[in-house]
PDB file of C-alpha atoms in Angstrom:
ATOM      1  CA  UNK A 108      -4.033   9.581  24.013  1.00  0.00           C
ATOM      2  CA  UNK A 109      -0.758  10.138  24.725  1.00  0.00           C
ATOM      3  CA  UNK A 110       2.048  10.360  21.736  1.00  0.00           C
ATOM      4  CA  UNK A 111       2.973   6.712  22.027  1.00  0.00           C
ATOM      5  CA  UNK A 112      -0.366   5.056  21.987  1.00  0.00           C
ATOM      6  CA  UNK A 113      -1.421   3.794  18.635  1.00  0.00           C
ATOM      7  CA  UNK A 114      -4.568   5.630  17.202  1.00  0.00           C
ATOM      8  CA  UNK A 115      -6.581   4.718  14.004  1.00  0.00           C
ATOM      9  CA  UNK A 116      -4.954   7.322  12.143  1.00  0.00           C
ATOM     10  CA  UNK A 117      -1.743   6.917  10.622  1.00  0.00           C
ATOM     11  CA  UNK A 118       0.523   8.833   8.201  1.00  0.00           C
ATOM     12  CA  UNK A 119       0.801   7.062   4.712  1.00  0.00           C
ATOM     13  CA  UNK A 120       3.727   8.801   3.306  1.00  0.00           C
ATOM     14  CA  UNK A 121       6.418  11.304   3.924  1.00  0.00           C
ATOM     15  CA  UNK A 122       8.367  13.038   1.101  1.00  0.00           C
ATOM     16  CA  UNK A 123      11.286  15.301   1.068  1.00  0.00           C
ATOM     17  CA  UNK A 124      12.769  17.626  -1.855  1.00  0.00           C
ATOM     18  CA  UNK A 125      16.038  18.618  -2.597  1.00  0.00           C
ATOM     19  CA  UNK A 126      17.873  20.759  -5.113  1.00  0.00           C
ATOM     20  CA  UNK A 127      20.856  19.778  -7.062  1.00  0.00           C
ATOM     21  CA  UNK A 128      22.781  21.839  -9.202  1.00  0.00           C
ATOM     22  CA  UNK A 129      23.007  21.075 -12.929  1.00  0.00           C
ATOM     23  CA  UNK A 130      24.027  22.498 -16.136  1.00  0.00           C
ATOM     24  CA  UNK A 131      22.067  21.784 -19.260  1.00  0.00           C
ATOM     25  CA  UNK A 132      23.630  20.924 -22.822  1.00  0.00           C
ATOM     26  CA  UNK A 133      23.622  24.638 -23.588  1.00  0.00           C
ATOM     27  CA  UNK A 134      25.429  25.262 -20.199  1.00  0.00           C
ATOM     28  CA  UNK A 135      23.063  27.002 -18.397  1.00  0.00           C
ATOM     29  CA  UNK A 136      23.496  26.443 -14.928  1.00  0.00           C
ATOM     30  CA  UNK A 137      20.570  25.703 -12.584  1.00  0.00           C
ATOM     31  CA  UNK A 138      18.973  23.251  -9.994  1.00  0.00           C
ATOM     32  CA  UNK A 139      16.958  20.627 -10.209  1.00  0.00           C
ATOM     33  CA  UNK A 140      14.294  19.108  -7.870  1.00  0.00           C
ATOM     34  CA  UNK A 141      14.784  15.463  -6.653  1.00  0.00           C
ATOM     35  CA  UNK A 142      12.362  14.052  -4.298  1.00  0.00           C
ATOM     36  CA  UNK A 143      12.461  11.078  -1.983  1.00  0.00           C
ATOM     37  CA  UNK A 144       9.614   9.529  -0.620  1.00  0.00           C
ATOM     38  CA  UNK A 145       8.512   6.769   1.981  1.00  0.00           C
ATOM     39  CA  UNK A 146       5.451   5.007   2.242  1.00  0.00           C
ATOM     40  CA  UNK A 147       4.322   4.027   6.160  1.00  0.00           C
ATOM     41  CA  UNK A 148       6.966   6.048   7.759  1.00  0.00           C
ATOM     42  CA  UNK A 149       7.888   5.573  11.308  1.00  0.00           C
ATOM     43  CA  UNK A 150       8.073   8.683  13.653  1.00  0.00           C
ATOM     44  CA  UNK A 151      12.038   8.033  13.780  1.00  0.00           C
ATOM     45  CA  UNK A 152      11.800   8.542   9.787  1.00  0.00           C
ATOM     46  CA  UNK A 153       9.759  11.429   9.912  1.00  0.00           C
ATOM     47  CA  UNK A 154      12.265  13.043  12.588  1.00  0.00           C
ATOM     48  CA  UNK A 155      15.225  12.421  10.457  1.00  0.00           C
ATOM     49  CA  UNK A 156      13.725  14.049   7.213  1.00  0.00           C
ATOM     50  CA  UNK A 157      12.866  16.986   9.426  1.00  0.00           C
ATOM     51  CA  UNK A 158      16.504  16.942  10.522  1.00  0.00           C
ATOM     52  CA  UNK A 159      17.537  16.885   6.899  1.00  0.00           C
ATOM     53  CA  UNK A 160      16.067  20.347   6.229  1.00  0.00           C
ATOM     54  CA  UNK A 161      19.051  22.771   5.990  1.00  0.00           C
ATOM     55  CA  UNK A 162      17.578  26.098   4.581  1.00  0.00           C
ATOM     56  CA  UNK A 163      19.531  26.103   1.333  1.00  0.00           C
ATOM     57  CA  UNK A 164      19.287  22.768  -0.822  1.00  0.00           C
ATOM     58  CA  UNK A 165      16.892  20.662   0.934  1.00  0.00           C
ATOM     59  CA  UNK A 166      14.007  23.194   2.031  1.00  0.00           C
ATOM     60  CA  UNK A 167      10.608  21.112   1.775  1.00  0.00           C
ATOM     61  CA  UNK A 168       8.794  18.050   3.227  1.00  0.00           C
ATOM     62  CA  UNK A 169       5.458  16.953   3.663  1.00  0.00           C
ATOM     63  CA  UNK A 170       3.551  14.341   5.741  1.00  0.00           C
ATOM     64  CA  UNK A 171       0.414  12.541   3.825  1.00  0.00           C
ATOM     65  CA  UNK A 172      -2.466  11.092   5.574  1.00  0.00           C
ATOM     66  CA  UNK A 173      -5.975   9.449   4.925  1.00  0.00           C
ATOM     67  CA  UNK A 174      -8.801  12.055   4.336  1.00  0.00           C
ATOM     68  CA  UNK A 175      -6.221  14.086   2.261  1.00  0.00           C
ATOM     69  CA  UNK A 176      -4.738  15.547   5.503  1.00  0.00           C
ATOM     70  CA  UNK A 177      -1.340  17.048   4.901  1.00  0.00           C
ATOM     71  CA  UNK A 178       1.372  18.568   6.800  1.00  0.00           C
ATOM     72  CA  UNK A 179       4.336  20.472   5.003  1.00  0.00           C
ATOM     73  CA  UNK A 180       7.408  21.984   6.592  1.00  0.00           C
ATOM     74  CA  UNK A 181       9.675  24.065   4.735  1.00  0.00           C
ATOM     75  CA  UNK A 182      12.918  26.003   5.978  1.00  0.00           C
ATOM     76  CA  UNK A 183      15.492  25.144   8.168  1.00  0.00           C
ATOM     77  CA  UNK A 184      17.701  24.423   9.862  1.00  0.00           C
ATOM     78  CA  UNK A 185      16.446  26.296  12.668  1.00  0.00           C
ATOM     79  CA  UNK A 186      13.775  28.208  11.263  1.00  0.00           C
ATOM     80  CA  UNK A 187      10.671  26.457   9.712  1.00  0.00           C
ATOM     81  CA  UNK A 188       7.185  27.144   7.920  1.00  0.00           C
ATOM     82  CA  UNK A 189       4.880  24.575   9.007  1.00  0.00           C
ATOM     83  CA  UNK A 190       1.126  24.471   7.629  1.00  0.00           C
ATOM     84  CA  UNK A 191      -1.484  21.492   8.141  1.00  0.00           C
ATOM     85  CA  UNK A 192      -4.765  21.069   5.886  1.00  0.00           C
ATOM     86  CA  UNK A 193      -7.227  18.774   5.254  1.00  0.00           C
ATOM     87  CA  UNK A 194     -10.304  18.354   3.688  1.00  0.00           C
ATOM     88  CA  UNK A 195     -12.297  19.578   6.714  1.00  0.00           C
ATOM     89  CA  UNK A 196      -9.251  20.792   8.596  1.00  0.00           C
ATOM     90  CA  UNK A 197      -7.516  24.342   8.087  1.00  0.00           C
ATOM     91  CA  UNK A 198      -5.405  25.421   6.679  1.00  0.00           C
ATOM     92  CA  UNK A 199      -3.444  26.310  10.085  1.00  0.00           C
ATOM     93  CA  UNK A 200      -0.011  27.913  10.010  1.00  0.00           C
ATOM     94  CA  UNK A 201       2.356  27.307  13.022  1.00  0.00           C
ATOM     95  CA  UNK A 202       3.092  30.452  15.174  1.00  0.00           C
ATOM     96  CA  UNK A 203       6.763  30.667  16.039  1.00  0.00           C
ATOM     97  CA  UNK A 204       7.546  32.751  19.057  1.00  0.00           C
ATOM     98  CA  UNK A 205       8.314  36.341  17.211  1.00  0.00           C
ATOM     99  CA  UNK A 206       4.669  37.991  16.762  1.00  0.00           C
ATOM    100  CA  UNK A 207       6.069  40.558  14.156  1.00  0.00           C
ATOM    101  CA  UNK A 208       4.658  41.018  11.168  1.00  0.00           C
ATOM    102  CA  UNK A 209       8.117  42.193   9.719  1.00  0.00           C
ATOM    103  CA  UNK A 210       9.314  40.111   6.990  1.00  0.00           C
ATOM    104  CA  UNK A 211      12.310  38.006   6.913  1.00  0.00           C
ATOM    105  CA  UNK A 212      13.798  35.589   4.261  1.00  0.00           C
ATOM    106  CA  UNK A 213      13.260  31.760   4.191  1.00  0.00           C
ATOM    107  CA  UNK A 214      13.884  29.541   1.398  1.00  0.00           C
ATOM    108  CA  UNK A 215      10.645  27.070   0.807  1.00  0.00           C
ATOM    109  CA  UNK A 216      10.887  24.578  -2.036  1.00  0.00           C
ATOM    110  CA  UNK A 217      13.917  26.101  -3.368  1.00  0.00           C
ATOM    111  CA  UNK A 218      12.456  29.793  -3.431  1.00  0.00           C
ATOM    112  CA  UNK A 219      13.549  32.429  -1.075  1.00  0.00           C
ATOM    113  CA  UNK A 220      10.384  33.756   0.359  1.00  0.00           C
ATOM    114  CA  UNK A 221       9.435  36.945   2.417  1.00  0.00           C
ATOM    115  CA  UNK A 222       7.775  35.329   5.291  1.00  0.00           C
ATOM    116  CA  UNK A 223       6.310  37.465   8.306  1.00  0.00           C
ATOM    117  CA  UNK A 224       8.466  36.785  11.354  1.00  0.00           C
ATOM    118  CA  UNK A 225       5.480  35.205  13.215  1.00  0.00           C
ATOM    119  CA  UNK A 226       5.397  32.127  10.938  1.00  0.00           C
ATOM    120  CA  UNK A 227       9.202  31.602  11.762  1.00  0.00           C
ATOM    121  CA  UNK A 228       8.628  28.239  14.002  1.00  0.00           C
ATOM    122  CA  UNK A 229      11.484  27.151  15.973  1.00  0.00           C
ATOM    123  CA  UNK A 230      13.148  23.418  15.715  1.00  0.00           C
ATOM    124  CA  UNK A 231      11.340  22.451  18.667  1.00  0.00           C
ATOM    125  CA  UNK A 232       8.005  23.793  17.879  1.00  0.00           C
ATOM    126  CA  UNK A 233       8.375  21.907  14.832  1.00  0.00           C
ATOM    127  CA  UNK A 234       9.409  18.566  15.800  1.00  0.00           C
ATOM    128  CA  UNK A 235       6.459  18.768  18.526  1.00  0.00           C
ATOM    129  CA  UNK A 236       3.895  20.093  15.960  1.00  0.00           C
ATOM    130  CA  UNK A 237       5.169  17.146  13.470  1.00  0.00           C
ATOM    131  CA  UNK A 238       5.045  14.325  16.185  1.00  0.00           C
ATOM    132  CA  UNK A 239       1.563  15.407  17.392  1.00  0.00           C
ATOM    133  CA  UNK A 240       0.492  15.190  13.584  1.00  0.00           C
ATOM    134  CA  UNK A 241       2.042  11.747  12.740  1.00  0.00           C
ATOM    135  CA  UNK A 242       0.347  10.236  15.612  1.00  0.00           C
ATOM    136  CA  UNK A 243      -2.962  11.943  15.808  1.00  0.00           C
ATOM    137  CA  UNK A 244      -3.367  13.501  12.174  1.00  0.00           C
ATOM    138  CA  UNK A 245      -4.421  17.030  13.860  1.00  0.00           C
ATOM    139  CA  UNK A 246      -2.821  20.357  14.979  1.00  0.00           C
ATOM    140  CA  UNK A 247      -1.304  19.868  18.418  1.00  0.00           C
ATOM    141  CA  UNK A 248      -3.558  22.168  20.505  1.00  0.00           C
ATOM    142  CA  UNK A 249      -0.829  23.395  22.670  1.00  0.00           C
ATOM    143  CA  UNK A 250       1.076  24.909  20.177  1.00  0.00           C
ATOM    144  CA  UNK A 251      -0.182  28.411  18.749  1.00  0.00           C
ATOM    145  CA  UNK A 252      -1.655  28.363  15.010  1.00  0.00           C
ATOM    146  CA  UNK A 253      -3.254  30.723  12.671  1.00  0.00           C
ATOM    147  CA  UNK A 254      -6.362  29.621  10.730  1.00  0.00           C
ATOM    148  CA  UNK A 255      -5.291  30.788   7.243  1.00  0.00           C
TER     149      UNK A 255
END
């Protein structure tokens, strides 16, 4: 089945988290998490969410489907961490072009994280993985994944 063909599997929702500056009544500065979500998104909407990941304030999103299948994408704008899990799938983490175990910082879910460079996927890899998951609910067999 090609990417454009319809299948029985369907992403049911997509969500995006961003972090906004705030000051509480005591004058303590910090950030608050603001979530956005969309039910039964189109591929265009999902792609727009991915493009909003900036690696600073907007660093986390997920695609959810039936059977508790989920894809999470973190980071941005040019390096991403992508993971897929389902009740009979994975977890699988997308491997980027650098096979190194050397840690490099990435902001995931608003938290600076040391992540081995092998898990830093490119924008192109991330879009390809997300599009395949959107249409098929599986990991793209044309990309490299590590079973966690």
